[in-house]
PDB file of C-alpha atoms in Angstrom:
ATOM      1  CA  MET A1123       0.000   0.000   0.000  1.00  0.00           C
ATOM      2  CA  LYS A1124       1.285   3.447  -0.925  1.00  0.00           C
ATOM      3  CA  ASN A1125       2.363   5.576   2.010  1.00  0.00           C
ATOM      4  CA  LEU A1126       0.171   8.720   1.664  1.00  0.00           C
ATOM      5  CA  PHE A1127       2.054  10.404   4.464  1.00  0.00           C
ATOM      6  CA  SER A1128       5.488  10.270   2.919  1.00  0.00           C
ATOM      7  CA  PRO A1129       7.148  13.659   2.303  1.00  0.00           C
ATOM      8  CA  LYS A1130       6.719  13.336  -1.462  1.00  0.00           C
ATOM      9  CA  ALA A1131       3.024  12.514  -1.160  1.00  0.00           C
ATOM     10  CA  ALA A1132       2.437  15.335   1.315  1.00  0.00           C
ATOM     11  CA  LEU A1133       4.053  18.000  -0.870  1.00  0.00           C
ATOM     12  CA  PRO A1134       1.092  18.553  -3.279  1.00  0.00           C
ATOM     13  CA  LEU A1135      -1.257  18.730  -0.296  1.00  0.00           C
ATOM     14  CA  LEU A1136       1.031  21.261   1.408  1.00  0.00           C
ATOM     15  CA  ILE A1137       1.142  23.424  -1.731  1.00  0.00           C
ATOM     16  CA  LEU A1138      -2.641  23.195  -2.040  1.00  0.00           C
ATOM     17  CA  ILE A1139      -3.113  24.295   1.575  1.00  0.00           C
ATOM     18  CA  LEU A1140      -0.681  27.196   1.152  1.00  0.00           C
ATOM     19  CA  VAL A1141      -2.393  28.391  -2.024  1.00  0.00           C
ATOM     20  CA  ALA A1142      -5.794  28.094  -0.352  1.00  0.00           C
ATOM     21  CA  SER A1143      -4.545  30.066   2.664  1.00  0.00           C
ATOM     22  CA  ILE A1144      -3.115  32.850   0.493  1.00  0.00           C
ATOM     23  CA  THR A1145      -6.344  33.045  -1.518  1.00  0.00           C
ATOM     24  CA  SER A1146      -8.425  33.115   1.659  1.00  0.00           C
ATOM     25  CA  ALA A1147      -6.243  35.868   3.183  1.00  0.00           C
ATOM     26  CA  GLN A1148      -6.558  37.920  -0.013  1.00  0.00           C
ATOM     27  CA  LYS A1149     -10.347  37.634   0.064  1.00  0.00           C
ATOM     28  CA  ILE A1150     -10.430  38.754   3.710  1.00  0.00           C
ATOM     29  CA  LYS A1151      -8.202  41.720   2.841  1.00  0.00           C
ATOM     30  CA  GLU A1152     -10.504  42.687  -0.027  1.00  0.00           C
ATOM     31  CA  LYS A1153     -13.508  42.558   2.293  1.00  0.00           C
ATOM     32  CA  GLN A1154     -11.726  44.524   5.007  1.00  0.00           C
ATOM     33  CA  PHE A1155     -10.346  47.363   2.917  1.00  0.00           C
ATOM     34  CA  MET A1156     -12.133  49.690   0.560  1.00  0.00           C
ATOM     35  CA  TYR A1157      -9.896  51.702  -1.759  1.00  0.00           C
ATOM     36  CA  TRP A1158     -10.852  55.252  -2.670  1.00  0.00           C
ATOM     37  CA  ASP A1159     -12.718  55.485  -5.956  1.00  0.00           C
ATOM     38  CA  GLU A1160     -14.512  58.527  -7.279  1.00  0.00           C
ATOM     39  CA  GLN A1161     -17.448  56.373  -8.408  1.00  0.00           C
ATOM     40  CA  ASP A1162     -17.594  54.085  -5.368  1.00  0.00           C
ATOM     41  CA  LYS A1163     -18.708  55.941  -2.245  1.00  0.00           C
ATOM     42  CA  ILE A1164     -18.901  54.454   1.228  1.00  0.00           C
ATOM     43  CA  SER A1165     -22.269  53.363   2.598  1.00  0.00           C
ATOM     44  CA  TRP A1166     -23.441  52.616   6.126  1.00  0.00           C
ATOM     45  CA  GLU A1167     -23.099  48.908   5.280  1.00  0.00           C
ATOM     46  CA  ASP A1168     -19.331  49.464   5.103  1.00  0.00           C
ATOM     47  CA  PHE A1169     -19.207  50.332   8.825  1.00  0.00           C
ATOM     48  CA  ARG A1170     -18.791  46.796  10.143  1.00  0.00           C
ATOM     49  CA  GLY A1171     -16.862  47.485  13.347  1.00  0.00           C
ATOM     50  CA  THR A1172     -18.416  45.965  16.455  1.00  0.00           C
ATOM     51  CA  SER A1173     -17.221  48.572  18.961  1.00  0.00           C
ATOM     52  CA  PHE A1174     -18.282  52.198  18.841  1.00  0.00           C
ATOM     53  CA  HIS A1175     -16.419  55.104  20.434  1.00  0.00           C
ATOM     54  CA  LYS A1176     -18.764  57.613  22.073  1.00  0.00           C
ATOM     55  CA  SER A1177     -16.285  60.432  21.773  1.00  0.00           C
ATOM     56  CA  VAL A1178     -13.572  61.104  19.219  1.00  0.00           C
ATOM     57  CA  GLN A1179     -11.063  63.982  19.448  1.00  0.00           C
ATOM     58  CA  GLY A1180     -13.066  65.497  22.295  1.00  0.00           C
ATOM     59  CA  ILE A1181     -16.336  65.684  20.330  1.00  0.00           C
ATOM     60  CA  PRO A1182     -19.188  64.090  22.352  1.00  0.00           C
ATOM     61  CA  GLY A1183     -22.026  62.182  20.707  1.00  0.00           C
ATOM     62  CA  THR A1184     -20.041  61.191  17.611  1.00  0.00           C
ATOM     63  CA  ALA A1185     -22.248  59.589  14.964  1.00  0.00           C
ATOM     64  CA  ALA A1186     -19.576  57.413  13.361  1.00  0.00           C
ATOM     65  CA  VAL A1187     -15.892  56.544  13.349  1.00  0.00           C
ATOM     66  CA  SER A1188     -14.062  56.051  10.043  1.00  0.00           C
ATOM     67  CA  ARG A1189     -10.725  54.260  10.114  1.00  0.00           C
ATOM     68  CA  VAL A1190      -8.961  55.673   7.076  1.00  0.00           C
ATOM     69  CA  GLY A1191      -5.315  55.639   6.086  1.00  0.00           C
ATOM     70  CA  ILE A1192      -2.687  55.327   3.373  1.00  0.00           C
ATOM     71  CA  GLN A1193      -1.544  51.921   2.161  1.00  0.00           C
ATOM     72  CA  ARG A1194       1.961  51.846   0.683  1.00  0.00           C
ATOM     73  CA  GLU A1195       3.267  48.952  -1.379  1.00  0.00           C
ATOM     74  CA  TYR A1196       6.434  48.533  -3.446  1.00  0.00           C
ATOM     75  CA  LEU A1197       6.182  46.474  -6.631  1.00  0.00           C
ATOM     76  CA  ARG A1198       9.306  45.272  -8.446  1.00  0.00           C
ATOM     77  CA  SER A1199       9.498  44.204 -12.084  1.00  0.00           C
ATOM     78  CA  LYS A1200      12.131  41.980 -13.691  1.00  0.00           C
ATOM     79  CA  GLU A1201      11.730  43.970 -16.893  1.00  0.00           C
ATOM     80  CA  SER A1202      12.702  47.232 -15.109  1.00  0.00           C
ATOM     81  CA  PRO A1203      15.200  46.353 -12.325  1.00  0.00           C
ATOM     82  CA  ASP A1204      16.248  49.988 -11.891  1.00  0.00           C
ATOM     83  CA  THR A1205      12.691  51.148 -11.275  1.00  0.00           C
ATOM     84  CA  ILE A1206      10.155  50.369  -8.566  1.00  0.00           C
ATOM     85  CA  SER A1207       6.432  50.954  -8.773  1.00  0.00           C
ATOM     86  CA  LEU A1208       5.254  52.601  -5.553  1.00  0.00           C
ATOM     87  CA  MET A1209       1.551  52.125  -4.924  1.00  0.00           C
ATOM     88  CA  LEU A1210      -0.051  54.678  -2.606  1.00  0.00           C
ATOM     89  CA  ARG A1211      -3.758  54.147  -1.940  1.00  0.00           C
ATOM     90  CA  ALA A1212      -6.264  55.784   0.369  1.00  0.00           C
ATOM     91  CA  THR A1213      -8.015  53.059   2.345  1.00  0.00           C
ATOM     92  CA  PHE A1214     -11.164  52.697   4.418  1.00  0.00           C
ATOM     93  CA  ASN A1215     -11.038  49.854   6.926  1.00  0.00           C
ATOM     94  CA  ARG A1216     -14.531  48.368   7.125  1.00  0.00           C
ATOM     95  CA  PHE A1217     -13.789  46.157  10.126  1.00  0.00           C
ATOM     96  CA  LEU A1218     -12.509  49.040  12.276  1.00  0.00           C
ATOM     97  CA  SER A1219     -15.103  51.638  11.210  1.00  0.00           C
ATOM     98  CA  SER A1220     -18.303  51.830  13.241  1.00  0.00           C
ATOM     99  CA  VAL A1221     -21.515  53.832  13.476  1.00  0.00           C
ATOM    100  CA  ASN A1222     -24.105  54.751  16.067  1.00  0.00           C
ATOM    101  CA  ALA A1223     -27.223  52.989  14.746  1.00  0.00           C
ATOM    102  CA  ASN A1224     -29.405  55.962  15.733  1.00  0.00           C
ATOM    103  CA  TRP A1225     -27.445  58.475  13.621  1.00  0.00           C
ATOM    104  CA  LYS A1226     -27.438  56.929  10.152  1.00  0.00           C
ATOM    105  CA  THR A1227     -28.335  60.027   8.150  1.00  0.00           C
ATOM    106  CA  ASP A1228     -27.240  61.158   4.693  1.00  0.00           C
ATOM    107  CA  ARG A1229     -25.447  64.191   6.122  1.00  0.00           C
ATOM    108  CA  TYR A1230     -23.363  62.166   8.543  1.00  0.00           C
ATOM    109  CA  LEU A1231     -22.564  59.649   5.826  1.00  0.00           C
ATOM    110  CA  GLU A1232     -21.314  62.481   3.624  1.00  0.00           C
ATOM    111  CA  HIS A1233     -19.273  63.699   6.598  1.00  0.00           C
ATOM    112  CA  GLU A1234     -17.507  60.326   6.808  1.00  0.00           C
ATOM    113  CA  GLN A1235     -17.035  60.273   3.024  1.00  0.00           C
ATOM    114  CA  LEU A1236     -15.275  63.618   3.290  1.00  0.00           C
ATOM    115  CA  HIS A1237     -12.820  62.134   5.806  1.00  0.00           C
ATOM    116  CA  PHE A1238     -12.086  59.466   3.182  1.00  0.00           C
ATOM    117  CA  ASP A1239     -11.814  62.104   0.420  1.00  0.00           C
ATOM    118  CA  MET A1240      -9.271  64.060   2.477  1.00  0.00           C
ATOM    119  CA  THR A1241      -7.235  60.860   2.791  1.00  0.00           C
ATOM    120  CA  GLU A1242      -7.227  60.535  -1.013  1.00  0.00           C
ATOM    121  CA  LEU A1243      -6.123  64.168  -1.184  1.00  0.00           C
ATOM    122  CA  LEU A1244      -3.169  63.294   1.060  1.00  0.00           C
ATOM    123  CA  ALA A1245      -2.317  60.329  -1.183  1.00  0.00           C
ATOM    124  CA  ARG A1246      -2.274  62.601  -4.230  1.00  0.00           C
ATOM    125  CA  LYS A1247       0.006  65.086  -2.487  1.00  0.00           C
ATOM    126  CA  MET A1248       2.353  62.240  -1.566  1.00  0.00           C
ATOM    127  CA  ARG A1249       2.401  60.940  -5.148  1.00  0.00           C
ATOM    128  CA  ARG A1250       3.152  64.456  -6.373  1.00  0.00           C
ATOM    129  CA  ALA A1251       6.085  64.718  -3.951  1.00  0.00           C
ATOM    130  CA  TYR A1252       7.614  61.489  -5.288  1.00  0.00           C
ATOM    131  CA  ILE A1253       7.080  62.568  -8.909  1.00  0.00           C
ATOM    132  CA  LEU A1254       8.314  66.155  -8.673  1.00  0.00           C
ATOM    133  CA  VAL A1255      11.439  65.509  -6.601  1.00  0.00           C
ATOM    134  CA  ASN A1256      14.346  64.106  -8.617  1.00  0.00           C
ATOM    135  CA  LEU A1257      14.971  60.908  -6.649  1.00  0.00           C
ATOM    136  CA  ASN A1258      18.078  60.115  -8.694  1.00  0.00           C
ATOM    137  CA  ILE A1259      19.835  62.934  -6.851  1.00  0.00           C
ATOM    138  CA  PRO A1260      20.683  61.774  -3.269  1.00  0.00           C
ATOM    139  CA  ALA A1261      20.402  65.285  -1.801  1.00  0.00           C
ATOM    140  CA  ALA A1262      16.955  65.723  -3.343  1.00  0.00           C
ATOM    141  CA  SER A1263      15.693  62.249  -2.437  1.00  0.00           C
ATOM    142  CA  LYS A1264      16.416  62.953   1.242  1.00  0.00           C
ATOM    143  CA  LYS A1265      13.798  65.711   1.138  1.00  0.00           C
ATOM    144  CA  VAL A1266      10.928  63.304   0.425  1.00  0.00           C
ATOM    145  CA  PRO A1267      10.544  61.785   3.934  1.00  0.00           C
ATOM    146  CA  LYS A1268      10.488  65.296   5.392  1.00  0.00           C
ATOM    147  CA  ILE A1269       7.853  66.375   2.851  1.00  0.00           C
ATOM    148  CA  ILE A1270       5.741  63.269   3.624  1.00  0.00           C
ATOM    149  CA  ARG A1271       5.900  63.954   7.376  1.00  0.00           C
ATOM    150  CA  SER A1272       4.884  67.570   6.807  1.00  0.00           C
ATOM    151  CA  LEU A1273       1.961  66.523   4.578  1.00  0.00           C
ATOM    152  CA  THR A1274       0.832  63.974   7.173  1.00  0.00           C
ATOM    153  CA  GLU A1275       0.842  66.539   9.983  1.00  0.00           C
ATOM    154  CA  GLU A1276      -1.061  68.963   7.768  1.00  0.00           C
ATOM    155  CA  TYR A1277      -3.585  66.199   7.042  1.00  0.00           C
ATOM    156  CA  LYS A1278      -4.124  65.413  10.732  1.00  0.00           C
ATOM    157  CA  THR A1279      -4.703  69.091  11.491  1.00  0.00           C
ATOM    158  CA  GLN A1280      -7.158  69.342   8.598  1.00  0.00           C
ATOM    159  CA  GLN A1281      -9.144  66.314   9.786  1.00  0.00           C
ATOM    160  CA  VAL A1282      -9.570  67.764  13.274  1.00  0.00           C
ATOM    161  CA  ALA A1283     -10.449  71.209  11.893  1.00  0.00           C
ATOM    162  CA  PHE A1284     -13.062  69.639   9.628  1.00  0.00           C
ATOM    163  CA  ASP A1285     -14.709  67.833  12.555  1.00  0.00           C
ATOM    164  CA  ASN A1286     -14.709  70.903  14.784  1.00  0.00           C
ATOM    165  CA  ASP A1287     -15.967  73.153  12.020  1.00  0.00           C
ATOM    166  CA  SER A1288     -18.664  71.078  10.373  1.00  0.00           C
ATOM    167  CA  TYR A1289     -19.994  68.405  12.703  1.00  0.00           C
ATOM    168  CA  SER A1290     -22.946  70.469  13.905  1.00  0.00           C
ATOM    169  CA  SER A1291     -23.317  72.658  10.805  1.00  0.00           C
ATOM    170  CA  ALA A1292     -24.669  71.436   7.472  1.00  0.00           C
ATOM    171  CA  GLU A1293     -23.684  74.722   5.842  1.00  0.00           C
ATOM    172  CA  LYS A1294     -20.071  74.430   7.000  1.00  0.00           C
ATOM    173  CA  GLN A1295     -19.960  70.853   5.756  1.00  0.00           C
ATOM    174  CA  LYS A1296     -21.128  72.031   2.350  1.00  0.00           C
ATOM    175  CA  GLU A1297     -18.283  74.568   2.288  1.00  0.00           C
ATOM    176  CA  TRP A1298     -15.786  71.810   3.090  1.00  0.00           C
ATOM    177  CA  ARG A1299     -17.310  69.617   0.373  1.00  0.00           C
ATOM    178  CA  ILE A1300     -16.691  72.343  -2.212  1.00  0.00           C
ATOM    179  CA  LYS A1301     -13.167  72.962  -0.904  1.00  0.00           C
ATOM    180  CA  ILE A1302     -12.114  69.297  -0.950  1.00  0.00           C
ATOM    181  CA  ASP A1303     -13.674  68.653  -4.373  1.00  0.00           C
ATOM    182  CA  LYS A1304     -11.769  71.619  -5.770  1.00  0.00           C
ATOM    183  CA  GLU A1305      -8.454  70.419  -4.323  1.00  0.00           C
ATOM    184  CA  LEU A1306      -8.990  66.888  -5.644  1.00  0.00           C
ATOM    185  CA  LEU A1307      -9.660  68.324  -9.088  1.00  0.00           C
ATOM    186  CA  LEU A1308      -6.498  70.445  -8.966  1.00  0.00           C
ATOM    187  CA  LEU A1309      -4.482  67.295  -8.203  1.00  0.00           C
ATOM    188  CA  ALA A1310      -6.324  65.092 -10.705  1.00  0.00           C
ATOM    189  CA  GLU A1311      -3.106  64.316 -12.593  1.00  0.00           C
ATOM    190  CA  TYR A1312      -1.861  62.478  -9.472  1.00  0.00           C
ATOM    191  CA  SER A1313      -4.971  60.316  -9.100  1.00  0.00           C
ATOM    192  CA  HIS A1314      -3.307  57.148 -10.403  1.00  0.00           C
ATOM    193  CA  PRO A1315      -2.251  55.074  -7.368  1.00  0.00           C
ATOM    194  CA  VAL A1316       1.107  53.997  -8.828  1.00  0.00           C
ATOM    195  CA  VAL A1317       4.193  56.161  -9.266  1.00  0.00           C
ATOM    196  CA  LYS A1318       7.532  55.058 -10.709  1.00  0.00           C
ATOM    197  CA  ILE A1319      10.616  55.703  -8.584  1.00  0.00           C
ATOM    198  CA  PRO A1320      14.316  54.733  -8.892  1.00  0.00           C
ATOM    199  CA  ALA A1321      15.098  51.474  -7.082  1.00  0.00           C
ATOM    200  CA  VAL A1322      17.707  53.184  -4.919  1.00  0.00           C
ATOM    201  CA  ALA A1323      15.060  55.600  -3.554  1.00  0.00           C
ATOM    202  CA  SER A1324      13.142  52.805  -1.829  1.00  0.00           C
ATOM    203  CA  LYS A1325      16.085  51.822   0.375  1.00  0.00           C
TER     204      LYS A1325
END
């Protein structure tokens, strides 16, 4: 009788399990993260977090909490060894975003969408920094981390200002909507998530 538990027999099963695990993890990641898309807005169904914070940044009675951020990924290509594709994407984490069930209104949903839009605005500013700075020049490439830190601090300040300014005012929120839409349009040429950078710049 053939030994099904010999190393050689177990190898195909091991490969199958590994492939299945990777596929399963990828599906979970796709369900967890929503990537910013002009045509694909967030909905209350995307707020799947089980815990809800009653107060965020000192604002009592918060309607919802959006966990947004920037996902960075380096992609190498054998065809272009001297170049790396840097993917910068604004993300919305469904599993860590939550909502007060009593406050599911269109205005508050737009408020959370604006937080996500501001994250995309940050991503575009980051992409612009990588594109405009000549990364082949060591002295210039050293400026990028400093620029990214400055943009991130500016973003954090903007998020807090937006909450303080618009949370209880529909008119103020409308003003922010116009402002953010205008800025996104001005940076439309940096909307593609991938930028090409010299391989040495990623080290």
